[in-house]
Tab-separated table of C-alpha atoms in Angstrom:
chain	number	residue	atom	x	y	z
A	1	MET	CA	-77.942	-47.398	-20.019
A	2	SER	CA	-76.576	-47.085	-16.847
A	3	LYS	CA	-72.810	-47.212	-17.112
A	4	SER	CA	-70.966	-49.442	-15.027
A	5	PRO	CA	-69.463	-47.849	-12.196
A	6	VAL	CA	-65.931	-47.417	-11.452
A	7	SER	CA	-63.935	-49.831	-9.867
A	8	ASN	CA	-62.170	-48.659	-6.805
A	9	LYS	CA	-60.482	-51.658	-5.685
A	10	GLU	CA	-56.762	-51.827	-5.463
A	11	PRO	CA	-54.604	-53.797	-8.468
A	12	SER	CA	-54.571	-57.544	-8.157
A	13	LYS	CA	-51.670	-58.478	-5.674
A	14	LYS	CA	-51.208	-61.559	-7.613
A	15	LYS	CA	-47.980	-62.653	-8.361
A	16	ILE	CA	-47.232	-62.968	-12.260
A	17	GLN	CA	-45.303	-66.245	-13.340
A	18	ALA	CA	-44.085	-67.069	-16.641
A	19	ILE	CA	-46.110	-69.019	-19.121
A	20	ARG	CA	-46.490	-72.365	-19.105
A	21	GLY	CA	-43.839	-74.294	-20.796
A	22	MET	CA	-41.883	-70.932	-21.052
A	23	ASN	CA	-39.129	-71.489	-18.657
A	24	ASP	CA	-36.571	-69.091	-17.327
A	25	LEU	CA	-32.994	-70.110	-17.217
A	26	LEU	CA	-31.469	-69.081	-14.282
A	27	PRO	CA	-27.613	-68.372	-13.306
A	28	GLU	CA	-27.007	-71.805	-12.183
A	29	GLN	CA	-27.636	-73.426	-15.306
A	30	SER	CA	-26.268	-70.834	-18.010
A	31	PRO	CA	-22.732	-72.231	-17.745
A	32	LEU	CA	-23.882	-75.260	-18.787
A	33	TRP	CA	-25.767	-73.691	-21.944
A	34	GLN	CA	-22.538	-71.448	-22.670
A	35	TYR	CA	-19.800	-74.444	-22.523
A	36	PHE	CA	-22.489	-76.573	-25.013
A	37	GLU	CA	-22.968	-73.474	-27.282
A	38	GLY	CA	-18.875	-72.833	-27.234
A	39	LYS	CA	-18.386	-76.162	-28.166
A	40	VAL	CA	-20.876	-75.950	-30.956
A	41	ARG	CA	-19.844	-72.669	-32.115
A	42	ALA	CA	-16.015	-73.392	-31.865
A	43	LEU	CA	-16.842	-76.761	-34.290
A	44	LEU	CA	-18.798	-74.995	-36.759
A	45	ALA	CA	-16.163	-72.406	-37.404
A	46	ARG	CA	-13.879	-75.622	-38.172
A	47	TYR	CA	-15.925	-76.852	-40.803
A	48	GLY	CA	-16.397	-73.842	-42.286
A	49	TYR	CA	-19.872	-72.639	-41.381
A	50	ALA	CA	-21.089	-69.136	-41.090
A	51	GLU	CA	-23.716	-67.869	-38.475
A	52	ILE	CA	-26.828	-66.368	-39.709
A	53	ARG	CA	-29.671	-64.725	-37.028
A	54	THR	CA	-33.022	-64.198	-38.015
A	55	PRO	CA	-36.098	-62.778	-36.803
A	56	ILE	CA	-38.298	-64.799	-34.219
A	57	VAL	CA	-41.520	-63.293	-35.975
A	58	GLU	CA	-42.184	-64.487	-39.853
A	59	GLN	CA	-45.245	-64.403	-41.975
A	60	THR	CA	-47.449	-67.072	-41.140
A	61	ALA	CA	-47.685	-68.153	-45.089
A	62	LEU	CA	-43.970	-68.913	-44.802
A	63	PHE	CA	-44.546	-71.884	-42.430
A	64	ALA	CA	-47.844	-73.222	-43.976
A	65	ARG	CA	-46.200	-73.318	-47.366
A	66	SER	CA	-42.397	-74.958	-46.155
A	67	ILE	CA	-43.709	-77.279	-43.367
A	68	GLY	CA	-46.881	-78.197	-44.512
A	69	GLU	CA	-50.705	-77.420	-43.954
A	70	VAL	CA	-51.558	-80.795	-42.692
A	71	THR	CA	-48.523	-81.440	-40.428
A	72	ASP	CA	-49.512	-81.212	-36.903
A	73	ILE	CA	-47.183	-78.286	-36.204
A	74	VAL	CA	-49.225	-75.959	-38.745
A	75	GLU	CA	-52.506	-77.610	-37.796
A	76	LYS	CA	-52.157	-77.549	-33.887
A	77	GLU	CA	-48.851	-76.004	-32.337
A	78	MET	CA	-47.833	-72.837	-34.195
A	79	TYR	CA	-48.271	-69.692	-31.976
A	80	THR	CA	-50.148	-67.192	-34.809
A	81	PHE	CA	-51.975	-64.089	-34.599
A	82	GLU	CA	-52.729	-61.026	-36.385
A	83	ASP	CA	-50.960	-57.533	-35.847
A	84	ARG	CA	-52.267	-54.086	-36.280
A	85	ASN	CA	-52.116	-54.312	-39.912
A	86	GLY	CA	-54.532	-57.137	-40.174
A	87	ASP	CA	-51.183	-59.277	-41.167
A	88	SER	CA	-50.985	-63.216	-40.424
A	89	LEU	CA	-47.798	-63.932	-37.961
A	90	THR	CA	-46.297	-66.534	-36.577
A	91	LEU	CA	-43.286	-67.072	-33.923
A	92	ARG	CA	-41.106	-69.426	-35.608
A	93	PRO	CA	-41.683	-72.949	-34.805
A	94	GLU	CA	-38.645	-74.125	-36.354
A	95	GLY	CA	-35.782	-72.584	-38.054
A	96	THR	CA	-35.111	-73.915	-41.809
A	97	ALA	CA	-37.785	-72.017	-43.339
A	98	SER	CA	-36.560	-69.036	-41.778
A	99	CYS	CA	-32.937	-69.432	-43.050
A	100	VAL	CA	-34.174	-70.382	-46.459
A	101	ARG	CA	-36.371	-67.349	-46.525
A	102	ALA	CA	-33.604	-65.077	-45.303
A	103	ALA	CA	-30.928	-66.786	-47.955
A	104	MET	CA	-33.825	-65.860	-50.899
A	105	GLU	CA	-34.620	-62.637	-49.808
A	106	HIS	CA	-30.454	-61.251	-49.525
A	107	GLY	CA	-29.102	-63.036	-52.467
A	108	LEU	CA	-26.994	-65.754	-50.670
A	109	LEU	CA	-28.205	-68.756	-53.044
A	110	HIS	CA	-27.704	-66.722	-56.346
A	111	ASN	CA	-25.163	-69.162	-58.412
A	112	GLN	CA	-23.112	-69.995	-55.129
A	113	THR	CA	-23.287	-72.604	-52.417
A	114	GLN	CA	-23.613	-71.977	-48.558
A	115	ARG	CA	-22.669	-73.477	-45.184
A	116	LEU	CA	-25.086	-71.621	-42.854
A	117	TRP	CA	-26.020	-72.266	-38.701
A	118	TYR	CA	-28.193	-70.573	-36.631
A	119	GLN	CA	-29.434	-70.896	-33.103
A	120	GLY	CA	-32.269	-69.766	-31.021
A	121	PRO	CA	-35.606	-69.756	-29.397
A	122	MET	CA	-38.545	-71.451	-31.095
A	123	PHE	CA	-42.073	-71.816	-30.269
A	124	ARG	CA	-44.735	-74.916	-30.523
A	125	HIS	CA	-47.859	-75.004	-28.588
A	126	GLU	CA	-47.758	-78.446	-27.490
A	127	ARG	CA	-47.468	-80.349	-23.973
A	128	PRO	CA	-44.089	-79.315	-21.933
A	129	GLN	CA	-42.735	-82.245	-20.832
A	130	LYS	CA	-38.869	-83.437	-19.489
A	131	GLY	CA	-37.093	-81.533	-22.057
A	132	ARG	CA	-39.371	-80.393	-24.184
A	133	TYR	CA	-41.048	-76.823	-24.220
A	134	ARG	CA	-43.061	-74.442	-25.698
A	135	GLN	CA	-40.552	-72.211	-26.031
A	136	PHE	CA	-37.272	-74.397	-26.973
A	137	HIS	CA	-33.937	-73.824	-28.176
A	138	GLN	CA	-32.209	-75.067	-31.382
A	139	VAL	CA	-29.114	-75.035	-32.937
A	140	GLY	CA	-29.552	-75.705	-36.468
A	141	VAL	CA	-27.180	-76.334	-39.313
A	142	GLU	CA	-28.022	-75.721	-43.348
A	143	ALA	CA	-25.983	-76.464	-46.404
A	144	PHE	CA	-27.258	-74.996	-49.719
A	145	GLY	CA	-26.110	-75.718	-53.888
A	146	LEU	CA	-24.545	-79.124	-53.217
A	147	ASP	CA	-26.530	-82.128	-54.508
A	148	GLY	CA	-23.915	-85.032	-53.825
A	149	PRO	CA	-24.359	-87.852	-50.865
A	150	ASP	CA	-20.788	-86.007	-49.643
A	151	ILE	CA	-22.068	-82.905	-48.309
A	152	ASP	CA	-25.063	-85.305	-46.671
A	153	ALA	CA	-21.838	-87.228	-45.016
A	154	GLU	CA	-20.312	-84.203	-43.795
A	155	VAL	CA	-23.343	-82.835	-41.559
A	156	ILE	CA	-23.576	-86.266	-40.214
A	157	LEU	CA	-19.923	-86.555	-39.193
A	158	LEU	CA	-20.039	-82.818	-38.084
A	159	SER	CA	-22.860	-84.154	-35.692
A	160	ALA	CA	-20.466	-87.335	-34.534
A	161	ARG	CA	-17.849	-85.291	-34.267
A	162	LEU	CA	-20.075	-82.784	-31.875
A	163	TRP	CA	-21.230	-86.020	-29.662
A	164	ARG	CA	-17.126	-87.470	-29.411
A	165	GLU	CA	-16.466	-84.175	-27.887
A	166	LEU	CA	-18.867	-83.911	-25.634
A	167	GLY	CA	-18.462	-87.151	-24.353
A	168	LEU	CA	-22.128	-88.264	-26.060
A	169	MET	CA	-20.903	-90.816	-28.584
A	170	GLU	CA	-21.360	-94.476	-26.795
A	171	HIS	CA	-24.977	-93.019	-25.653
A	172	VAL	CA	-26.448	-91.994	-29.221
A	173	THR	CA	-27.529	-93.884	-32.209
A	174	LEU	CA	-27.672	-92.904	-35.715
A	175	GLU	CA	-30.949	-93.798	-37.471
A	176	LEU	CA	-31.291	-93.541	-41.192
A	177	ASN	CA	-33.516	-93.421	-43.969
A	178	SER	CA	-34.329	-92.310	-47.597
A	179	LEU	CA	-37.443	-90.680	-49.090
A	180	GLY	CA	-36.663	-91.110	-52.308
A	181	SER	CA	-38.036	-88.386	-55.030
A	182	SER	CA	-41.338	-86.884	-54.529
A	183	GLU	CA	-42.099	-88.924	-57.760
A	184	ALA	CA	-41.103	-91.959	-56.071
A	185	ARG	CA	-42.807	-90.955	-52.516
A	186	ALA	CA	-46.090	-90.393	-54.766
A	187	ALA	CA	-45.842	-94.009	-56.237
A	188	TYR	CA	-45.583	-95.379	-53.029
A	189	ARG	CA	-47.861	-93.068	-51.214
A	190	ASP	CA	-50.706	-95.199	-53.190
A	191	THR	CA	-49.495	-98.782	-52.352
A	192	LEU	CA	-49.401	-97.580	-48.663
A	193	VAL	CA	-52.743	-96.191	-48.894
A	194	ALA	CA	-54.128	-99.069	-50.371
A	195	TYR	CA	-52.339	-101.452	-47.606
A	196	PHE	CA	-53.761	-99.151	-44.652
A	197	GLU	CA	-57.068	-98.919	-46.091
A	198	ARG	CA	-56.863	-103.228	-45.828
A	199	HIS	CA	-56.075	-102.479	-42.139
A	200	HIS	CA	-58.494	-99.450	-41.410
A	201	GLU	CA	-59.890	-101.228	-38.392
A	202	GLN	CA	-56.486	-100.878	-36.827
A	203	LEU	CA	-56.003	-97.499	-37.126
A	204	ASP	CA	-56.439	-94.970	-34.346
A	205	GLU	CA	-58.277	-91.511	-35.095
A	206	ASP	CA	-55.092	-89.522	-35.435
A	207	SER	CA	-54.134	-92.069	-38.537
A	208	ARG	CA	-57.216	-92.440	-39.806
A	209	ARG	CA	-57.487	-88.271	-40.396
A	210	ARG	CA	-53.608	-88.454	-41.752
A	211	LEU	CA	-54.718	-91.063	-44.348
A	212	SER	CA	-56.092	-89.135	-46.859
A	213	SER	CA	-53.682	-85.843	-46.118
A	214	ASN	CA	-50.402	-87.373	-44.965
A	215	PRO	CA	-50.346	-91.030	-45.065
A	216	LEU	CA	-46.524	-91.351	-44.345
A	217	ARG	CA	-46.713	-89.882	-41.038
A	218	ILE	CA	-48.731	-92.739	-39.799
A	219	LEU	CA	-45.784	-94.962	-40.077
A	220	ASP	CA	-44.234	-92.829	-37.536
A	221	SER	CA	-46.717	-93.098	-34.808
A	222	LYS	CA	-46.233	-94.402	-31.714
A	223	ASN	CA	-49.317	-96.260	-30.843
A	224	PRO	CA	-48.370	-99.517	-29.498
A	225	GLU	CA	-51.579	-101.101	-30.798
A	226	MET	CA	-50.899	-100.406	-34.176
A	227	ALA	CA	-46.934	-101.881	-34.157
A	228	GLU	CA	-47.174	-105.142	-35.398
A	229	MET	CA	-49.536	-103.717	-38.545
A	230	LEU	CA	-46.895	-100.912	-39.172
A	231	ALA	CA	-43.979	-103.340	-38.904
A	232	GLY	CA	-45.678	-105.389	-41.716
A	233	ALA	CA	-46.387	-101.697	-43.885
A	234	PRO	CA	-44.615	-101.479	-47.199
A	235	LYS	CA	-41.155	-99.991	-46.940
A	236	LEU	CA	-40.284	-96.788	-48.730
A	237	ILE	CA	-36.834	-97.770	-49.215
A	238	ASP	CA	-37.932	-100.709	-51.608
A	239	HIS	CA	-39.852	-98.296	-53.650
A	240	LEU	CA	-36.750	-95.591	-54.095
A	241	ASP	CA	-36.208	-94.535	-57.953
A	242	ASP	CA	-32.907	-95.440	-59.029
A	243	ASP	CA	-31.199	-92.091	-58.503
A	244	SER	CA	-32.223	-92.106	-54.753
A	245	ARG	CA	-30.425	-95.102	-54.221
A	246	THR	CA	-27.243	-94.773	-55.393
A	247	HIS	CA	-27.061	-91.453	-53.441
A	248	PHE	CA	-28.560	-93.199	-50.144
A	249	GLU	CA	-25.809	-95.999	-51.280
A	250	ALA	CA	-23.019	-93.915	-51.760
A	251	LEU	CA	-23.964	-92.396	-48.288
A	252	CYS	CA	-23.787	-95.362	-46.327
A	253	ALA	CA	-20.392	-96.511	-48.033
A	254	MET	CA	-19.058	-93.016	-46.928
A	255	LEU	CA	-20.384	-93.531	-43.564
A	256	ASP	CA	-19.006	-97.206	-43.280
A	257	ALA	CA	-15.670	-95.666	-44.607
A	258	ALA	CA	-15.828	-93.181	-41.461
A	259	GLY	CA	-16.542	-95.605	-39.152
A	260	ILE	CA	-20.126	-94.346	-38.308
A	261	ALA	CA	-22.300	-96.862	-36.896
A	262	TYR	CA	-26.025	-96.691	-38.513
A	263	VAL	CA	-29.651	-98.304	-38.330
A	264	ILE	CA	-31.459	-98.180	-41.538
A	265	ASN	CA	-35.426	-97.585	-40.134
A	266	PRO	CA	-37.675	-97.659	-42.855
A	267	ARG	CA	-40.069	-95.953	-40.649
A	268	LEU	CA	-38.238	-92.810	-40.324
A	269	VAL	CA	-39.888	-90.285	-42.195
A	270	ARG	CA	-39.674	-86.556	-40.454
A	271	GLY	CA	-42.742	-85.014	-39.451
A	272	LEU	CA	-41.717	-82.156	-41.972
A	273	ASP	CA	-43.163	-81.877	-45.593
A	274	TYR	CA	-40.237	-80.561	-47.348
A	275	TYR	CA	-38.001	-83.336	-46.770
A	276	GLY	CA	-36.907	-86.064	-49.779
A	277	ARG	CA	-33.908	-88.018	-50.081
A	278	THR	CA	-31.690	-88.425	-46.915
A	279	VAL	CA	-33.471	-88.391	-43.277
A	280	PHE	CA	-31.906	-89.107	-40.525
A	281	GLU	CA	-32.048	-88.791	-36.385
A	282	TRP	CA	-29.659	-89.085	-33.447
A	283	THR	CA	-31.859	-91.100	-30.777
A	284	THR	CA	-30.676	-91.919	-27.077
A	285	THR	CA	-32.802	-93.962	-24.478
A	286	ALA	CA	-30.273	-92.101	-21.694
A	287	LEU	CA	-33.241	-89.946	-20.571
A	288	GLY	CA	-35.713	-93.136	-20.469
A	289	SER	CA	-37.631	-93.553	-23.401
A	290	GLN	CA	-35.947	-93.292	-26.751
A	291	GLY	CA	-35.899	-89.478	-27.546
A	292	THR	CA	-34.177	-87.843	-30.476
A	293	VAL	CA	-31.825	-85.156	-29.604
A	294	CYS	CA	-30.867	-84.301	-33.332
A	295	ALA	CA	-32.302	-84.771	-36.689
A	296	GLY	CA	-32.244	-83.227	-40.405
A	297	GLY	CA	-32.145	-84.716	-43.868
A	298	ARG	CA	-32.523	-83.234	-47.243
A	299	TYR	CA	-35.292	-80.826	-48.851
A	300	ASP	CA	-34.147	-80.265	-52.309
A	301	GLY	CA	-37.427	-78.691	-52.976
A	302	LEU	CA	-38.131	-76.397	-50.285
A	303	VAL	CA	-36.293	-72.945	-52.371
A	304	GLU	CA	-38.280	-73.446	-55.600
A	305	GLN	CA	-41.311	-74.397	-53.164
A	306	LEU	CA	-40.812	-70.897	-51.792
A	307	GLY	CA	-40.351	-69.119	-54.887
A	308	GLY	CA	-36.804	-69.554	-55.612
A	309	LYS	CA	-34.592	-71.232	-58.124
A	310	PRO	CA	-34.397	-74.850	-57.606
A	311	THR	CA	-31.288	-75.438	-54.909
A	312	PRO	CA	-30.381	-78.924	-53.198
A	313	ALA	CA	-30.153	-78.305	-49.541
A	314	VAL	CA	-29.400	-80.595	-46.455
A	315	GLY	CA	-29.392	-79.660	-42.690
A	316	PHE	CA	-30.225	-80.973	-39.227
A	317	ALA	CA	-31.174	-79.107	-35.818
A	318	MET	CA	-30.840	-80.034	-32.497
A	319	GLY	CA	-32.660	-79.087	-29.588
A	320	ILE	CA	-30.177	-77.276	-26.691
A	321	GLU	CA	-32.508	-78.459	-23.632
A	322	ARG	CA	-32.621	-81.872	-24.164
A	323	LEU	CA	-28.835	-82.008	-25.031
A	324	VAL	CA	-28.352	-80.107	-21.811
A	325	LEU	CA	-30.313	-82.578	-19.772
A	326	LEU	CA	-28.195	-85.269	-20.941
A	327	LEU	CA	-24.739	-83.952	-20.342
A	328	GLU	CA	-26.500	-83.426	-16.750
A	329	THR	CA	-27.782	-86.401	-16.237
A	330	LEU	CA	-24.486	-88.200	-17.501
A	331	GLU	CA	-22.428	-85.965	-15.378
A	332	LEU	CA	-20.274	-84.834	-18.667
A	333	VAL	CA	-19.873	-81.345	-17.867
A	334	PRO	CA	-16.449	-80.241	-16.967
A	335	GLU	CA	-16.085	-78.815	-13.394
A	336	ALA	CA	-14.214	-76.133	-15.274
A	337	ALA	CA	-17.357	-75.102	-17.644
A	338	ARG	CA	-19.726	-74.864	-14.432
A	339	GLY	CA	-18.742	-71.001	-14.203
A	340	GLU	CA	-17.582	-71.447	-10.183
A	341	LEU	CA	-15.529	-68.370	-8.744
A	342	ASP	CA	-11.985	-68.762	-8.731
A	343	LEU	CA	-11.237	-65.654	-6.466
A	344	TYR	CA	-13.319	-63.699	-4.096
A	345	LEU	CA	-11.429	-60.399	-3.019
A	346	LEU	CA	-12.227	-59.287	0.562
A	347	PRO	CA	-11.493	-56.230	2.291
A	348	MET	CA	-10.983	-56.905	5.658
A	349	ASP	CA	-12.623	-53.534	6.618
A	350	ASP	CA	-14.127	-50.418	4.934
A	351	THR	CA	-10.752	-48.949	4.673
A	352	ALA	CA	-9.455	-51.200	2.209
A	353	THR	CA	-12.126	-51.861	-0.174
A	354	ALA	CA	-10.722	-49.413	-2.527
A	355	ALA	CA	-7.350	-51.045	-2.315
A	356	ALA	CA	-9.382	-54.574	-3.182
A	357	LEU	CA	-11.378	-52.824	-6.041
A	358	LEU	CA	-8.010	-51.661	-7.919
A	359	LEU	CA	-6.354	-54.969	-7.328
A	360	GLY	CA	-9.321	-56.679	-8.930
A	361	GLU	CA	-9.202	-54.765	-11.972
A	362	ARG	CA	-5.038	-55.173	-12.154
A	363	LEU	CA	-5.441	-59.023	-11.502
A	364	ARG	CA	-8.240	-59.433	-14.352
A	365	GLY	CA	-6.047	-57.344	-16.563
A	366	GLU	CA	-2.815	-59.931	-16.103
A	367	LEU	CA	-4.735	-62.908	-15.922
A	368	PRO	CA	-7.484	-62.500	-18.520
A	369	GLY	CA	-9.560	-65.943	-17.678
A	370	LEU	CA	-9.540	-65.479	-14.056
A	371	ARG	CA	-13.248	-64.762	-12.796
A	372	ALA	CA	-12.930	-62.681	-9.747
A	373	GLN	CA	-15.490	-61.307	-7.448
A	374	LEU	CA	-15.159	-58.083	-5.328
A	375	HIS	CA	-16.612	-58.188	-1.778
A	376	CYS	CA	-19.283	-55.186	-1.286
A	377	GLY	CA	-21.882	-54.075	1.124
A	378	GLY	CA	-19.381	-54.024	3.990
A	379	GLY	CA	-19.886	-56.010	7.630
A	380	SER	CA	-18.219	-57.573	10.397
A	381	PHE	CA	-15.108	-59.695	9.270
A	382	LYS	CA	-17.010	-62.467	10.609
A	383	SER	CA	-19.876	-62.005	7.871
A	384	ARG	CA	-17.387	-61.144	4.948
A	385	ILE	CA	-15.541	-64.494	5.186
A	386	LYS	CA	-19.337	-66.201	5.109
A	387	LYS	CA	-19.855	-64.366	1.908
A	388	ALA	CA	-16.667	-65.297	0.363
A	389	ASP	CA	-17.511	-69.338	1.176
A	390	LYS	CA	-20.607	-68.997	-0.030
A	391	SER	CA	-19.337	-67.388	-3.544
A	392	GLY	CA	-18.078	-70.523	-3.946
A	393	ALA	CA	-15.040	-69.133	-4.994
A	394	ARG	CA	-11.507	-71.706	-4.641
A	395	LEU	CA	-9.583	-68.814	-2.894
A	396	ALA	CA	-9.973	-65.618	-1.270
A	397	LEU	CA	-7.628	-62.547	-1.155
A	398	LEU	CA	-7.531	-60.748	2.137
A	399	LEU	CA	-6.567	-57.141	2.077
A	400	GLY	CA	-6.176	-55.302	5.853
A	401	GLU	CA	-4.127	-52.874	7.578
A	402	ASP	CA	-0.747	-54.919	7.615
A	403	GLU	CA	-1.296	-55.850	3.735
A	404	LEU	CA	-1.779	-52.334	2.672
A	405	ALA	CA	1.182	-51.006	4.741
A	406	HIS	CA	3.460	-53.944	3.398
A	407	GLY	CA	1.724	-54.016	-0.156
A	408	THR	CA	0.906	-58.118	0.194
A	409	ALA	CA	-1.926	-60.020	0.075
A	410	THR	CA	-3.257	-62.822	2.164
A	411	LEU	CA	-4.300	-65.644	0.086
A	412	LYS	CA	-6.671	-68.268	1.787
A	413	PHE	CA	-8.004	-71.340	0.588
A	414	LEU	CA	-11.561	-72.189	0.788
A	415	ARG	CA	-11.824	-75.460	-0.348
A	416	GLU	CA	-8.554	-77.239	0.711
A	417	GLU	CA	-7.205	-77.789	4.070
A	418	ARG	CA	-3.781	-75.868	3.475
A	419	GLU	CA	-2.515	-72.972	5.590
A	420	GLN	CA	-3.185	-69.210	3.936
A	421	GLN	CA	-0.258	-67.557	2.479
A	422	SER	CA	0.857	-64.005	2.712
A	423	LEU	CA	2.254	-63.081	-0.615
A	424	ALA	CA	3.621	-59.807	-2.360
A	425	GLN	CA	0.955	-58.321	-4.369
A	426	ALA	CA	3.451	-58.269	-7.308
A	427	ALA	CA	4.162	-61.828	-7.345
A	428	LEU	CA	-0.326	-62.551	-7.083
A	429	ALA	CA	-0.703	-63.350	-10.896
A	430	GLU	CA	2.242	-65.800	-11.076
A	431	THR	CA	0.929	-67.452	-8.353
A	432	LEU	CA	-2.778	-67.727	-9.220
A	433	THR	CA	-1.499	-69.232	-12.514
A	434	GLY	CA	0.466	-71.633	-10.859
A	435	LEU	CA	-2.901	-72.708	-8.453
A	436	LEU	CA	-5.796	-72.634	-10.930
A	437	GLY	CA	-4.046	-72.892	-14.130
A	438	THR	CA	-4.723	-71.117	-17.524
A	439	ARG	CA	-7.870	-70.858	-19.427
A	440	ASP	CA	-8.732	-69.170	-22.829
A	441	THR	CA	-8.526	-65.721	-22.841
């Protein structure tokens, strides 16, 4: 057999682009994410939650055993591959299983309670849409070792406080349900399957597939042709065991006492197999059709399911992309959080560049919150002024021959109709503080 001739063609010049559904975060967007993440980080510290960071790649079995092998995530959406050793690995599609694995592996759950949180990228191969991508980012909160309704109430109140601090409270709705114990769900499952079998003709193809594997997920169907039939289905909340009913009633009483409005949604089941008892979602219609921005609940059996001792647990996750989009849509991001420059340091010619560089260093030391940028790259004075204006800075500090000779700087207002001022360099920090206000250092 003759060998194929070696191609002498030049390498393809086709541009390489990002993978569909895996988006770049550009510089103008980063300040919005930093604003949101900063709010979350500060709030969780106030509630005593500690950050944990886990790898983005885990053994595939972790998610198959925790999420459930007959869920859409495991069946259709996971990015799974074999490494060079033949091990099956998966890019994490959600954060709870990884958090549980890490807490177990490092002994964090041994005769102790834990309040943990994390943030980072997750991966699911689904159709990209507005605010939902194949690589997406979540903040997750998990509490272990506490089995009362008080911790359920705390994580819900924590999320409610975040909405208030972001200005979102009037734009979100809390939906609440209880899935009861595993025994109660098993009995309810039989009742539900019997109901769906009587209405088999009305089930779509996806629901018929789920009928034998995961019938509770049929309740979460968004198919409008099934809406009337689903509305008449038996409700899980009417089949709760006594302990779960008492737990749920106590949770509702605590939310009532705290003034948190909620809607009991008997069709809310969540898409992951590990949930039991309390489940909840915060939804919004501000992005068009109703969408979920935060969801969670109890998963008391997951630690044991993954090989640990029985450990009660509750948590939630929120999608950063969707919440940042919501803040932008509602124009709730403060101007100060948008990352604009305060000051452009402008040497009027190259002889003043070194002095402007040193002045900038001094001002950053005296005003730790100051956002200042030095003009680099030379150019005519006219081009330098254009770059100062294009930078978005509120103010420019000009240094030229006269300023160097007299120890001054000329302050130019780039966004206001005000006369420029000549100031002694020693007084600059005080003047800038008065003009710009103070920021956290």
